[in-house]
Amino acid sequence: MSNLVSKEIRLKARPDGMPKASDFELASKPVAQPGEGEVLVRNIWMSVDPYMRGRMMDRESYVPPFQIGEALQGGALGQVVESKSPKLAKGDFVQSMFGWREYETNKAETFQKIDPSLGPLEAYLGALGMPGMTAYAGLFKIGEMKDGDAVFVSAASGAVGQIVCQLAKAHGCYVVGSAGSDDKCRWLEKEAGIDKAINYKTCGDLNKAVGAAFPKGIDVYFDNVGGAHLEAAINHMKPFGRLALCGMIEQYNDTAPRPGPSNIIMAVGKSLKLQGFIVSNHFDLLPAFYQEMGKLIKVGKMKWQETVEDGIENAPKAFLSLFTGANTGKMLVKVGPDKAV
């Protein structure tokens, strides 16, 4: 293993507005041999996610910014190829935040061992990973969803949205989701089983489309988009409605602050609850999440879509596609073969 070289993607420049391919660079570095208590992991899958855009800016946030000239970070799945720790053995499959690279040598406790028998390995970056857990925490803890609620989901065909939709349907809810293509809308209705999908690019007046879909109003809005979707949801919320603010991808590449929802005053009169959340604050829900997802997967009531780019060199392309709607479901990068050893 002494001559191993790892390819990695580094941040070359901080994006101004929409990120560009030139903001990233492909580099190589020798792979360090594990010391006492360390393991060497070869990545098989890695994730790109919209939240990473915020880490490319030099500002304070809930996670530190990426540094120029250093490999980026993100969710990854790999296999231990060499171990000098009793905590992990050669051949173990693990999850980490050491994405955007082919190999990583680090302390064993920075990796989490996973059970590949629960589902496809890559599902731990999607339905069984952070996106799925985000859907679960946002819907049940923040959105306080009850059986039979009327639920609206933006970016409903995305990695988080598709899980939100199916969790809500599994609890007898009336579910409407928005997506940006007819194909995505068809999948949501035919495969995910939601009641109605709105193509926000072709529906004309989004506010009217949402109102027509919810003649009796919305109990829970799961927001992945912000902007016009958030305004439309506020307009049609029922009194005491709950809005789980997960992400606002419509605004991630803004170079100047935009005005807030013009109808935010309605939150007072309707007694609405609007709450943002970060999934890492809700890991206490993991056992309940795995129990719920395992039950639904077993009976065929949980499906998901993935878009895959092959090769670490295509990770920037995969990331950029998140902001143009080119992906369907979870956006993944296949870094290497399914088994490392």
C-alpha positions as a printed NumPy array, in Angstrom:
array([[  0.   ,   0.   ,   0.   ],
       [  3.034,   2.302,   0.311],
       [  2.859,   3.605,  -3.268],
       [ -0.842,   4.469,  -3.294],
       [ -1.878,   7.849,  -4.68 ],
       [ -5.299,   9.346,  -3.991],
       [ -7.061,  11.694,  -6.386],
       [ -9.119,  14.417,  -4.721],
       [-11.154,  17.5  ,  -5.572],
       [-10.014,  20.758,  -4.031],
       [-11.655,  24.167,  -3.845],
       [ -9.679,  26.416,  -6.198],
       [-11.716,  29.625,  -5.813],
       [-14.728,  30.747,  -3.81 ],
       [-17.74 ,  30.858,  -6.163],
       [-19.347,  34.209,  -6.917],
       [-23.003,  33.458,  -7.552],
       [-23.537,  30.201,  -9.425],
       [-20.499,  27.897,  -8.96 ],
       [-18.398,  27.099, -12.045],
       [-16.197,  24.151, -12.989],
       [-13.174,  26.454, -12.711],
       [-13.866,  26.869,  -8.965],
       [-12.622,  23.284,  -8.473],
       [ -9.421,  21.427,  -9.268],
       [ -8.431,  17.766,  -9.469],
       [ -5.262,  16.96 ,  -7.541],
       [ -3.345,  13.929,  -6.292],
       [ -1.501,  13.182,  -3.067],
       [  0.319,  10.17 ,  -1.605],
       [ -1.795,   8.007,   0.697],
       [ -0.564,   7.996,   4.28 ],
       [ -0.082,   4.668,   5.991],
       [ -2.283,   4.196,   9.08 ],
       [ -0.653,   4.639,  12.451],
       [ -1.728,   3.138,  15.753],
       [ -5.503,   3.5  ,  16.153],
       [ -5.969,   4.497,  12.528],
       [ -7.489,   2.902,   9.418],
       [ -7.047,   3.351,   5.685],
       [-10.348,   3.512,   3.795],
       [-10.941,   3.421,   0.064],
       [-14.09 ,   5.301,  -0.889],
       [-16.684,   3.581,  -3.08 ],
       [-19.448,   6.203,  -3.117],
       [-19.602,   9.904,  -2.286],
       [-22.407,  12.423,  -2.013],
       [-22.854,  15.967,  -3.26 ],
       [-25.487,  18.071,  -1.509],
       [-26.853,  21.616,  -1.819],
       [-25.695,  22.585,   1.691],
       [-22.112,  22.361,   0.46 ],
       [-22.626,  25.621,  -1.447],
       [-22.769,  27.493,   1.856],
       [-19.454,  25.996,   2.98 ],
       [-17.777,  27.432,  -0.124],
       [-18.329,  30.933,   1.257],
       [-15.969,  32.424,   3.824],
       [-18.527,  33.086,   6.514],
       [-19.593,  31.758,   9.892],
       [-22.15 ,  28.974,   9.75 ],
       [-23.108,  25.791,  11.578],
       [-20.125,  24.106,   9.899],
       [-16.729,  25.673,   9.083],
       [-16.127,  26.906,   5.515],
       [-14.105,  24.867,   3.039],
       [-10.552,  26.127,   2.623],
       [ -8.977,  27.153,  -0.683],
       [ -6.468,  24.543,  -1.871],
       [ -7.776,  21.783,   0.393],
       [ -9.905,  18.765,  -0.439],
       [-13.61 ,  19.337,   0.069],
       [-15.594,  17.222,   2.521],
       [-18.912,  15.43 ,   2.399],
       [-20.654,  12.133,   2.943],
       [-18.832,   9.047,   1.702],
       [-19.066,   5.27 ,   1.912],
       [-16.031,   3.066,   1.704],
       [-14.3  ,  -0.071,   2.849],
       [-11.399,  -0.504,   5.246],
       [ -8.367,  -1.748,   3.325],
       [ -5.894,  -1.58 ,   6.199],
       [ -6.487,  -1.298,   9.939],
       [ -4.362,  -0.66 ,  12.987],
       [ -7.329,  -0.311,  15.299],
       [ -9.405,  -2.911,  17.167],
       [-12.523,  -0.834,  16.418],
       [-12.568,  -1.604,  12.686],
       [-11.334,  -4.592,  10.72 ],
       [-10.105,  -4.91 ,   7.177],
       [-13.154,  -5.387,   4.965],
       [-15.589,  -3.418,   7.147],
       [-17.874,  -1.016,   5.295],
       [-17.904,   2.465,   6.792],
       [-19.488,   5.876,   6.451],
       [-17.611,   9.141,   6.906],
       [-17.444,  12.807,   5.955],
       [-14.276,  12.255,   3.925],
       [-15.846,  12.546,   0.497],
       [-14.338,  14.213,  -2.592],
       [-11.313,  11.869,  -2.434],
       [-10.434,   8.275,  -3.254],
       [ -8.646,   7.324,  -0.02 ],
       [ -8.534,   8.58 ,   3.553],
       [ -6.31 ,   7.619,   6.469],
       [ -7.623,   8.715,   9.842],
       [ -8.541,   7.655,  13.361],
       [-10.983,   4.756,  13.463],
       [-13.533,   6.747,  15.466],
       [-13.958,   9.225,  12.59 ],
       [-15.643,   6.421,  10.608],
       [-18.979,   4.77 ,  11.364],
       [-19.377,   1.078,  10.61 ],
       [-22.513,   0.266,   8.623],
       [-24.476,  -2.888,   7.901],
       [-24.615,  -3.469,   4.115],
       [-27.381,  -6.048,   4.551],
       [-30.035,  -3.398,   5.349],
       [-30.098,  -2.126,   1.783],
       [-27.847,  -1.121,  -1.113],
       [-24.619,   0.405,   0.156],
       [-25.273,   3.733,  -1.553],
       [-28.636,   4.042,   0.215],
       [-26.675,   5.113,   3.314],
       [-25.994,   8.376,   1.469],
       [-29.659,   8.782,   0.542],
       [-32.779,   7.104,   1.857],
       [-30.986,   5.489,   4.825],
       [-28.558,   8.368,   5.322],
       [-28.579,  12.096,   5.951],
       [-31.3  ,  12.943,   3.363],
       [-33.653,  10.292,   4.76 ],
       [-32.947,  11.31 ,   8.33 ],
       [-33.497,  14.968,   7.364],
       [-36.889,  14.049,   5.916],
       [-37.857,  12.131,   9.051],
       [-36.742,  14.786,  11.547],
       [-38.25 ,  17.651,   9.58 ],
       [-41.585,  15.976,   9.05 ],
       [-42.212,  14.468,  12.475],
       [-40.219,  16.652,  14.891],
       [-40.315,  20.081,  13.245],
       [-43.467,  19.766,  11.14 ],
       [-45.276,  17.838,  13.896],
       [-47.113,  15.916,  11.181],
       [-50.175,  13.968,  12.258],
       [-51.884,  11.128,  10.424],
       [-54.21 ,  12.492,   7.761],
       [-52.623,  15.957,   7.487],
       [-52.467,  17.886,   4.208],
       [-48.762,  18.092,   3.322],
       [-47.008,  20.199,   0.667],
       [-43.395,  19.369,  -0.299],
       [-41.178,  21.496,  -2.552],
       [-38.355,  19.879,  -4.546],
       [-40.384,  16.733,  -3.971],
       [-38.363,  14.518,  -6.31 ],
       [-35.053,  15.423,  -4.656],
       [-33.11 ,  13.289,  -2.214],
       [-34.981,  14.627,   0.827],
       [-38.305,  15.44 ,  -0.795],
       [-38.958,  11.959,  -2.184],
       [-38.597,  10.473,   1.312],
       [-40.788,  13.168,   2.885],
       [-43.55 ,  12.402,   0.376],
       [-43.564,   8.67 ,   1.072],
       [-43.333,   9.017,   4.844],
       [-46.355,  11.304,   4.752],
       [-48.309,   8.924,   2.483],
       [-47.473,   6.03 ,   4.81 ],
       [-49.292,   7.982,   7.546],
       [-52.453,   8.529,   5.524],
       [-51.723,  12.121,   4.537],
       [-52.902,  14.018,   1.472],
       [-49.598,  14.877,  -0.232],
       [-48.793,  17.328,  -3.01 ],
       [-45.254,  17.879,  -4.244],
       [-43.612,  20.264,  -6.687],
       [-40.913,  19.328,  -9.181],
       [-39.34 ,  20.817, -12.285],
       [-40.187,  18.341, -15.047],
       [-43.075,  16.194, -16.245],
       [-40.964,  13.051, -15.808],
       [-40.281,  13.911, -12.157],
       [-43.959,  14.646, -11.585],
       [-44.969,  11.316, -13.152],
       [-42.563,   9.424, -10.902],
       [-43.944,  11.178,  -7.835],
       [-47.521,  10.254,  -8.71 ],
       [-46.977,   6.744, -10.129],
       [-44.071,   5.423,  -8.052],
       [-43.965,   7.493,  -4.855],
       [-47.777,   7.464,  -4.796],
       [-48.467,  11.093,  -3.912],
       [-51.873,  12.596,  -4.637],
       [-50.744,  15.359,  -6.987],
       [-47.515,  16.743,  -8.44 ],
       [-47.114,  20.337,  -9.664],
       [-44.584,  21.144, -12.397],
       [-43.598,  24.575, -11.143],
       [-41.925,  25.419, -14.454],
       [-45.066,  24.954, -16.55 ],
       [-47.965,  25.51 , -14.137],
       [-48.108,  29.257, -14.728],
       [-49.087,  31.018, -11.508],
       [-47.554,  28.863,  -8.763],
       [-49.696,  30.446,  -6.063],
       [-52.88 ,  29.545,  -7.94 ],
       [-51.629,  26.024,  -8.625],
       [-50.908,  25.446,  -4.93 ],
       [-54.282,  26.877,  -3.968],
       [-56.072,  24.592,  -6.443],
       [-54.217,  21.58 ,  -5.06 ],
       [-55.162,  22.48 ,  -1.464],
       [-58.748,  23.765,  -1.511],
       [-58.968,  23.133,   2.246],
       [-55.483,  24.46 ,   3.049],
       [-52.097,  23.044,   4.091],
       [-51.27 ,  21.614,   7.515],
       [-47.546,  21.01 ,   6.961],
       [-45.193,  22.57 ,   4.406],
       [-41.76 ,  20.988,   4.005],
       [-39.617,  23.689,   2.399],
       [-36.546,  22.794,   0.334],
       [-36.735,  25.785,  -2.012],
       [-37.744,  29.072,  -0.364],
       [-38.699,  32.055,  -2.549],
       [-41.978,  31.79 ,  -4.471],
       [-42.737,  28.337,  -3.037],
       [-42.538,  29.633,   0.518],
       [-44.806,  32.586,  -0.282],
       [-47.365,  30.306,  -1.937],
       [-47.326,  27.94 ,   1.024],
       [-47.858,  30.76 ,   3.536],
       [-50.825,  31.982,   1.491],
       [-52.547,  28.618,   1.73 ],
       [-51.586,  27.391,   5.207],
       [-54.36 ,  26.497,   7.601],
       [-54.453,  28.233,  10.991],
       [-51.791,  26.73 ,  13.277],
       [-49.986,  25.243,  10.236],
       [-46.351,  24.197,  10.568],
       [-43.571,  25.027,   8.095],
       [-40.369,  22.957,   8.352],
       [-37.608,  25.03 ,   6.76 ],
       [-35.057,  22.504,   5.525],
       [-33.358,  24.385,   2.68 ],
       [-33.804,  27.265,   0.267],
       [-31.9  ,  26.225,  -2.846],
       [-33.557,  28.974,  -4.903],
       [-31.466,  31.483,  -2.94 ],
       [-28.161,  29.658,  -2.393],
       [-26.363,  31.415,  -5.255],
       [-27.73 ,  34.909,  -4.625],
       [-24.99 ,  37.542,  -4.562],
       [-27.135,  40.043,  -2.643],
       [-29.84 ,  39.551,  -0.012],
       [-33.326,  39.291,  -1.456],
       [-36.465,  40.511,   0.33 ],
       [-38.13 ,  38.028,   2.634],
       [-41.575,  36.592,   1.923],
       [-43.82 ,  39.573,   1.156],
       [-46.679,  37.872,   3.026],
       [-44.808,  36.967,   6.204],
       [-47.34 ,  39.043,   8.172],
       [-49.832,  36.219,   7.575],
       [-47.802,  34.044,   9.945],
       [-49.145,  36.159,  12.8  ],
       [-52.816,  36.078,  11.893],
       [-52.728,  32.364,  11.075],
       [-50.65 ,  31.474,  14.151],
       [-48.132,  29.679,  11.955],
       [-44.99 ,  27.971,  13.157],
       [-41.963,  28.468,  10.871],
       [-38.861,  26.656,  12.103],
       [-35.557,  26.009,  10.452],
       [-33.574,  22.921,  11.392],
       [-30.273,  21.127,  10.92 ],
       [-30.382,  17.34 ,  10.874],
       [-27.308,  16.988,  13.105],
       [-29.349,  18.426,  15.985],
       [-31.742,  15.48 ,  15.843],
       [-29.579,  12.349,  15.808],
       [-31.488,  11.154,  18.868],
       [-34.195,  10.159,  16.364],
       [-31.922,   7.709,  14.496],
       [-33.308,   4.503,  16.088],
       [-36.895,   5.548,  15.32 ],
       [-35.855,   6.572,  11.793],
       [-34.237,   3.195,  11.063],
       [-37.243,   1.377,  12.48 ],
       [-39.685,   3.36 ,  10.317],
       [-37.612,   3.081,   7.134],
       [-36.871,  -0.611,   7.63 ],
       [-40.576,  -1.354,   7.988],
       [-41.506,   0.603,   4.846],
       [-38.667,  -0.797,   2.724],
       [-39.599,  -4.344,   3.746],
       [-43.178,  -3.98 ,   2.459],
       [-42.205,  -2.083,  -0.693],
       [-43.621,   1.27 ,   0.404],
       [-40.376,   3.223,   0.186],
       [-38.76 ,   3.869,  -3.187],
       [-36.047,   6.252,  -4.231],
       [-34.276,   7.506,  -7.307],
       [-30.606,   8.225,  -7.791],
       [-28.501,  10.021, -10.377],
       [-24.936,   8.741, -10.623],
       [-21.761,  10.261, -12.061],
       [-18.775,   7.942, -12.442],
       [-15.3  ,   8.904, -11.271],
       [-13.958,  11.377,  -8.72 ],
       [-13.06 ,  13.767, -11.546],
       [-16.79 ,  14.204, -12.274],
       [-17.71 ,  15.227,  -8.711],
       [-17.784,  18.973,  -9.582],
       [-20.089,  18.239, -12.535],
       [-22.388,  16.305, -10.205],
       [-22.423,  19.172,  -7.706],
       [-23.168,  21.821, -10.329],
       [-26.102,  19.793, -11.641],
       [-27.876,  20.254,  -8.291],
       [-28.553,  23.892,  -9.188],
       [-29.952,  23.255, -12.659],
       [-32.332,  20.426, -11.753],
       [-30.369,  17.94 , -13.867],
       [-30.494,  15.302, -11.14 ],
       [-33.41 ,  13.097, -10.194],
       [-33.4  ,  11.996,  -6.566],
       [-30.101,  11.651,  -4.746],
       [-27.019,  12.853,  -6.623],
       [-24.129,  10.416,  -6.129],
       [-20.619,   9.905,  -7.431],
       [-19.28 ,   6.365,  -7.865],
       [-15.681,   6.692,  -6.768],
       [-14.53 ,   3.079,  -7.203],
       [-15.539,  -0.604,  -7.456],
       [-18.125,  -2.02 ,  -5.057],
       [-15.477,  -3.797,  -2.994],
       [-12.066,  -2.507,  -2.101],
       [-10.682,  -5.773,  -0.673]])
